[in-house]
């Protein structure tokens, strides 16, 4: 029997599936977080230059990677929504945005916490820090534009277009900021680490990245479920779901 | 005359008439145009008052100050690019017309730049003098603004179109558009700094020109798509 993937574009179909996936991804996130933190605190050696303070890298780098990946995924769903005219794609993009903004914020926050003991300052106008800050602005812009438009269909499409404009601009902004930084004689501190990184450090970072990834999926799916319910509140299947004695718990 | 040729002539005529119409409207509502112009001058004038009149400091901050003020003034002017046409239904008629909306939007952006961008370019050297910029710096600033302000109008048009008829459009447009202005700011202000310190500005100017060409190709198209979303 041929599998019809278009079936999964229906909010009604995806709602219970997402409901079953959320606990799985939450469990995976918890598992990988525990494993990652164990490696981070007990297995990975102390850095000979930065001492113990470098260990924040295990939160910082996964958050920074996820912040960029989620923006790309968000823009991808917006593109799918604009091309295929599928409602669920826009719901997915909307569900991803707060998690992406959250990851960006974590990356900036932990970066500041890491910068203080390492460089002696909370913030430098380094290319990567600056472009991460601009990424946060792009997320906030996406969410604000969506929130400001009452008509859901229009809000979806307008915010979707903005995400696509943003994704085209991200490389331009990134390289501009990088060249700007080198033009300004470079910062006195460099983010470049010592080239040889202990393999356990790398392993810890990768495990934490998987944890962040799983967490991101779980959170987005949870948010997707509430968005689906909100938008489909008048439909028969949602009415039925909440009319049952279990009050939606069975899904 | 064959039909294809006639069609092309029609397109050019429509383009010119949209530009003429917007320029005429701007002339009739002079106060609107002057607002962003004086906003630019006032913002630049505030910095010496805040930072202090020390000439060395002023020379140092002049490129950034003038460019940031240009960004803000250009953003402020975006309110008038499409909003009144949206309110009175003109934009809907343009979207319904047989001519490609992308081209009509480009005509509107061109007219908008002529009345809001050009005055900034012309007054900038005078403001530069107030900051004690040397002649090389003034030349680089004017040339940079000439290349950069159309980019601001083009990219800003996307933000203006996305926020048509939206609650709190003024603040929102800043949030959407200013991050996208950053590359222009970096290389515009960078060109002036480079010129003042005696370096070549060719790289900066080339990049500004590249931004202009890229936004000329992509921004009217994205703005037209955003307008269609708004008037749908």
PDB file of N, CA and C in Angstrom, chain B residues 22-67:
ATOM      1  N   UNK B  22       3.391  59.910  -7.841  1.00  0.00           N
ATOM      2  CA  UNK B  22       3.918  59.937  -6.476  1.00  0.00           C
ATOM      3  C   UNK B  22       4.715  61.210  -6.210  1.00  0.00           C
ATOM      4  N   UNK B  23       5.433  61.681  -7.226  1.00  0.00           N
ATOM      5  CA  UNK B  23       6.181  62.928  -7.046  1.00  0.00           C
ATOM      6  C   UNK B  23       5.218  64.092  -6.858  1.00  0.00           C
ATOM      7  N   UNK B  24       4.149  64.091  -7.641  1.00  0.00           N
ATOM      8  CA  UNK B  24       3.152  65.156  -7.526  1.00  0.00           C
ATOM      9  C   UNK B  24       2.532  65.156  -6.130  1.00  0.00           C
ATOM     10  N   UNK B  25       2.192  63.952  -5.656  1.00  0.00           N
ATOM     11  CA  UNK B  25       1.621  63.850  -4.304  1.00  0.00           C
ATOM     12  C   UNK B  25       2.604  64.383  -3.264  1.00  0.00           C
ATOM     13  N   UNK B  26       3.896  64.059  -3.470  1.00  0.00           N
ATOM     14  CA  UNK B  26       4.908  64.517  -2.509  1.00  0.00           C
ATOM     15  C   UNK B  26       5.006  66.032  -2.522  1.00  0.00           C
ATOM     16  N   UNK B  27       4.909  66.621  -3.725  1.00  0.00           N
ATOM     17  CA  UNK B  27       4.985  68.085  -3.822  1.00  0.00           C
ATOM     18  C   UNK B  27       3.776  68.719  -3.144  1.00  0.00           C
ATOM     19  N   UNK B  28       2.621  68.060  -3.298  1.00  0.00           N
ATOM     20  CA  UNK B  28       1.404  68.613  -2.691  1.00  0.00           C
ATOM     21  C   UNK B  28       1.443  68.498  -1.166  1.00  0.00           C
ATOM     22  N   UNK B  29       2.122  67.474  -0.677  1.00  0.00           N
ATOM     23  CA  UNK B  29       2.216  67.288   0.782  1.00  0.00           C
ATOM     24  C   UNK B  29       3.662  67.489   1.216  1.00  0.00           C
ATOM     25  N   UNK B  30       4.143  68.715   0.999  1.00  0.00           N
ATOM     26  CA  UNK B  30       5.547  69.009   1.283  1.00  0.00           C
ATOM     27  C   UNK B  30       5.931  68.712   2.724  1.00  0.00           C
ATOM     28  N   UNK B  31       5.021  68.987   3.647  1.00  0.00           N
ATOM     29  CA  UNK B  31       5.347  68.833   5.072  1.00  0.00           C
ATOM     30  C   UNK B  31       5.777  67.404   5.384  1.00  0.00           C
ATOM     31  N   UNK B  32       5.102  66.436   4.729  1.00  0.00           N
ATOM     32  CA  UNK B  32       5.442  65.027   4.949  1.00  0.00           C
ATOM     33  C   UNK B  32       6.898  64.753   4.614  1.00  0.00           C
ATOM     34  N   UNK B  33       7.311  65.275   3.469  1.00  0.00           N
ATOM     35  CA  UNK B  33       8.677  65.024   3.005  1.00  0.00           C
ATOM     36  C   UNK B  33       9.677  65.717   3.927  1.00  0.00           C
ATOM     37  N   UNK B  34       9.332  66.948   4.315  1.00  0.00           N
ATOM     38  CA  UNK B  34      10.270  67.717   5.134  1.00  0.00           C
ATOM     39  C   UNK B  34      10.449  67.103   6.519  1.00  0.00           C
ATOM     40  N   UNK B  35       9.432  66.394   7.003  1.00  0.00           N
ATOM     41  CA  UNK B  35       9.537  65.820   8.346  1.00  0.00           C
ATOM     42  C   UNK B  35      10.749  64.914   8.470  1.00  0.00           C
ATOM     43  N   UNK B  36      10.882  63.957   7.531  1.00  0.00           N
ATOM     44  CA  UNK B  36      11.991  63.007   7.667  1.00  0.00           C
ATOM     45  C   UNK B  36      13.327  63.702   7.404  1.00  0.00           C
ATOM     46  N   UNK B  37      13.289  64.726   6.545  1.00  0.00           N
ATOM     47  CA  UNK B  37      14.497  65.494   6.263  1.00  0.00           C
ATOM     48  C   UNK B  37      14.992  66.194   7.531  1.00  0.00           C
ATOM     49  N   UNK B  38      14.085  66.880   8.212  1.00  0.00           N
ATOM     50  CA  UNK B  38      14.497  67.578   9.432  1.00  0.00           C
ATOM     51  C   UNK B  38      14.772  66.608  10.572  1.00  0.00           C
ATOM     52  N   UNK B  39      14.083  65.489  10.562  1.00  0.00           N
ATOM     53  CA  UNK B  39      14.387  64.445  11.542  1.00  0.00           C
ATOM     54  C   UNK B  39      15.856  64.042  11.422  1.00  0.00           C
ATOM     55  N   UNK B  40      16.306  63.844  10.192  1.00  0.00           N
ATOM     56  CA  UNK B  40      17.703  63.482   9.931  1.00  0.00           C
ATOM     57  C   UNK B  40      18.650  64.536  10.515  1.00  0.00           C
ATOM     58  N   UNK B  41      18.368  65.800  10.223  1.00  0.00           N
ATOM     59  CA  UNK B  41      19.250  66.880  10.692  1.00  0.00           C
ATOM     60  C   UNK B  41      19.242  66.954  12.216  1.00  0.00           C
ATOM     61  N   UNK B  42      18.057  66.815  12.808  1.00  0.00           N
ATOM     62  CA  UNK B  42      17.967  66.944  14.271  1.00  0.00           C
ATOM     63  C   UNK B  42      18.707  65.811  14.961  1.00  0.00           C
ATOM     64  N   UNK B  43      18.513  64.589  14.469  1.00  0.00           N
ATOM     65  CA  UNK B  43      19.192  63.448  15.109  1.00  0.00           C
ATOM     66  C   UNK B  43      20.701  63.649  15.061  1.00  0.00           C
ATOM     67  N   UNK B  44      21.208  64.060  13.893  1.00  0.00           N
ATOM     68  CA  UNK B  44      22.660  64.271  13.780  1.00  0.00           C
ATOM     69  C   UNK B  44      23.107  65.388  14.730  1.00  0.00           C
ATOM     70  N   UNK B  45      22.297  66.435  14.851  1.00  0.00           N
ATOM     71  CA  UNK B  45      22.678  67.562  15.703  1.00  0.00           C
ATOM     72  C   UNK B  45      22.645  67.219  17.183  1.00  0.00           C
ATOM     73  N   UNK B  46      21.898  66.168  17.535  1.00  0.00           N
ATOM     74  CA  UNK B  46      21.803  65.824  18.958  1.00  0.00           C
ATOM     75  C   UNK B  46      23.114  65.250  19.481  1.00  0.00           C
ATOM     76  N   UNK B  47      23.868  64.591  18.611  1.00  0.00           N
ATOM     77  CA  UNK B  47      25.049  63.868  19.098  1.00  0.00           C
ATOM     78  C   UNK B  47      26.120  64.771  19.698  1.00  0.00           C
ATOM     79  N   UNK B  48      26.489  65.892  19.044  1.00  0.00           N
ATOM     80  CA  UNK B  48      27.471  66.774  19.690  1.00  0.00           C
ATOM     81  C   UNK B  48      26.984  67.241  21.055  1.00  0.00           C
ATOM     82  N   UNK B  49      25.665  67.454  21.180  1.00  0.00           N
ATOM     83  CA  UNK B  49      25.120  67.900  22.471  1.00  0.00           C
ATOM     84  C   UNK B  49      25.253  66.804  23.514  1.00  0.00           C
ATOM     85  N   UNK B  50      25.107  65.561  23.087  1.00  0.00           N
ATOM     86  CA  UNK B  50      25.196  64.458  24.036  1.00  0.00           C
ATOM     87  C   UNK B  50      26.625  64.034  24.321  1.00  0.00           C
ATOM     88  N   UNK B  51      27.461  64.049  23.275  1.00  0.00           N
ATOM     89  CA  UNK B  51      28.817  63.513  23.412  1.00  0.00           C
ATOM     90  C   UNK B  51      29.808  64.588  23.855  1.00  0.00           C
ATOM     91  N   UNK B  52      29.522  65.831  23.495  1.00  0.00           N
ATOM     92  CA  UNK B  52      30.449  66.911  23.818  1.00  0.00           C
ATOM     93  C   UNK B  52      31.077  67.467  22.555  1.00  0.00           C
ATOM     94  N   UNK B  53      31.529  68.708  22.575  1.00  0.00           N
ATOM     95  CA  UNK B  53      31.968  69.374  21.347  1.00  0.00           C
ATOM     96  C   UNK B  53      33.425  69.100  20.952  1.00  0.00           C
ATOM     97  N   UNK B  54      34.083  68.163  21.600  1.00  0.00           N
ATOM     98  CA  UNK B  54      35.485  67.862  21.289  1.00  0.00           C
ATOM     99  C   UNK B  54      35.651  67.435  19.818  1.00  0.00           C
ATOM    100  N   UNK B  55      36.368  68.207  18.971  1.00  0.00           N
ATOM    101  CA  UNK B  55      36.426  67.919  17.519  1.00  0.00           C
ATOM    102  C   UNK B  55      36.957  66.534  17.191  1.00  0.00           C
ATOM    103  N   UNK B  56      37.951  66.059  17.955  1.00  0.00           N
ATOM    104  CA  UNK B  56      38.505  64.738  17.635  1.00  0.00           C
ATOM    105  C   UNK B  56      37.462  63.640  17.825  1.00  0.00           C
ATOM    106  N   UNK B  57      36.714  63.730  18.920  1.00  0.00           N
ATOM    107  CA  UNK B  57      35.657  62.750  19.171  1.00  0.00           C
ATOM    108  C   UNK B  57      34.611  62.828  18.064  1.00  0.00           C
ATOM    109  N   UNK B  58      34.213  64.042  17.720  1.00  0.00           N
ATOM    110  CA  UNK B  58      33.167  64.209  16.709  1.00  0.00           C
ATOM    111  C   UNK B  58      33.608  63.637  15.379  1.00  0.00           C
ATOM    112  N   UNK B  59      34.869  63.885  15.009  1.00  0.00           N
ATOM    113  CA  UNK B  59      35.370  63.369  13.740  1.00  0.00           C
ATOM    114  C   UNK B  59      35.309  61.835  13.746  1.00  0.00           C
ATOM    115  N   UNK B  60      35.634  61.281  14.929  1.00  0.00           N
ATOM    116  CA  UNK B  60      35.632  59.825  15.073  1.00  0.00           C
ATOM    117  C   UNK B  60      34.234  59.233  14.896  1.00  0.00           C
ATOM    118  N   UNK B  61      33.234  59.873  15.499  1.00  0.00           N
ATOM    119  CA  UNK B  61      31.890  59.284  15.487  1.00  0.00           C
ATOM    120  C   UNK B  61      31.056  59.732  14.288  1.00  0.00           C
ATOM    121  N   UNK B  62      31.528  60.723  13.526  1.00  0.00           N
ATOM    122  CA  UNK B  62      30.703  61.301  12.451  1.00  0.00           C
ATOM    123  C   UNK B  62      30.156  60.255  11.475  1.00  0.00           C
ATOM    124  N   UNK B  63      31.002  59.335  10.943  1.00  0.00           N
ATOM    125  CA  UNK B  63      30.446  58.397   9.953  1.00  0.00           C
ATOM    126  C   UNK B  63      29.277  57.590  10.513  1.00  0.00           C
ATOM    127  N   UNK B  64      29.473  57.066  11.709  1.00  0.00           N
ATOM    128  CA  UNK B  64      28.425  56.255  12.314  1.00  0.00           C
ATOM    129  C   UNK B  64      27.180  57.070  12.602  1.00  0.00           C
ATOM    130  N   UNK B  65      27.368  58.267  13.123  1.00  0.00           N
ATOM    131  CA  UNK B  65      26.223  59.102  13.493  1.00  0.00           C
ATOM    132  C   UNK B  65      25.398  59.449  12.265  1.00  0.00           C
ATOM    133  N   UNK B  66      26.065  59.912  11.218  1.00  0.00           N
ATOM    134  CA  UNK B  66      25.323  60.329  10.022  1.00  0.00           C
ATOM    135  C   UNK B  66      24.611  59.120   9.398  1.00  0.00           C
ATOM    136  N   UNK B  67      25.299  57.981   9.377  1.00  0.00           N
ATOM    137  CA  UNK B  67      24.676  56.811   8.754  1.00  0.00           C
ATOM    138  C   UNK B  67      23.517  56.267   9.572  1.00  0.00           C
TER     139      UNK B  67
END
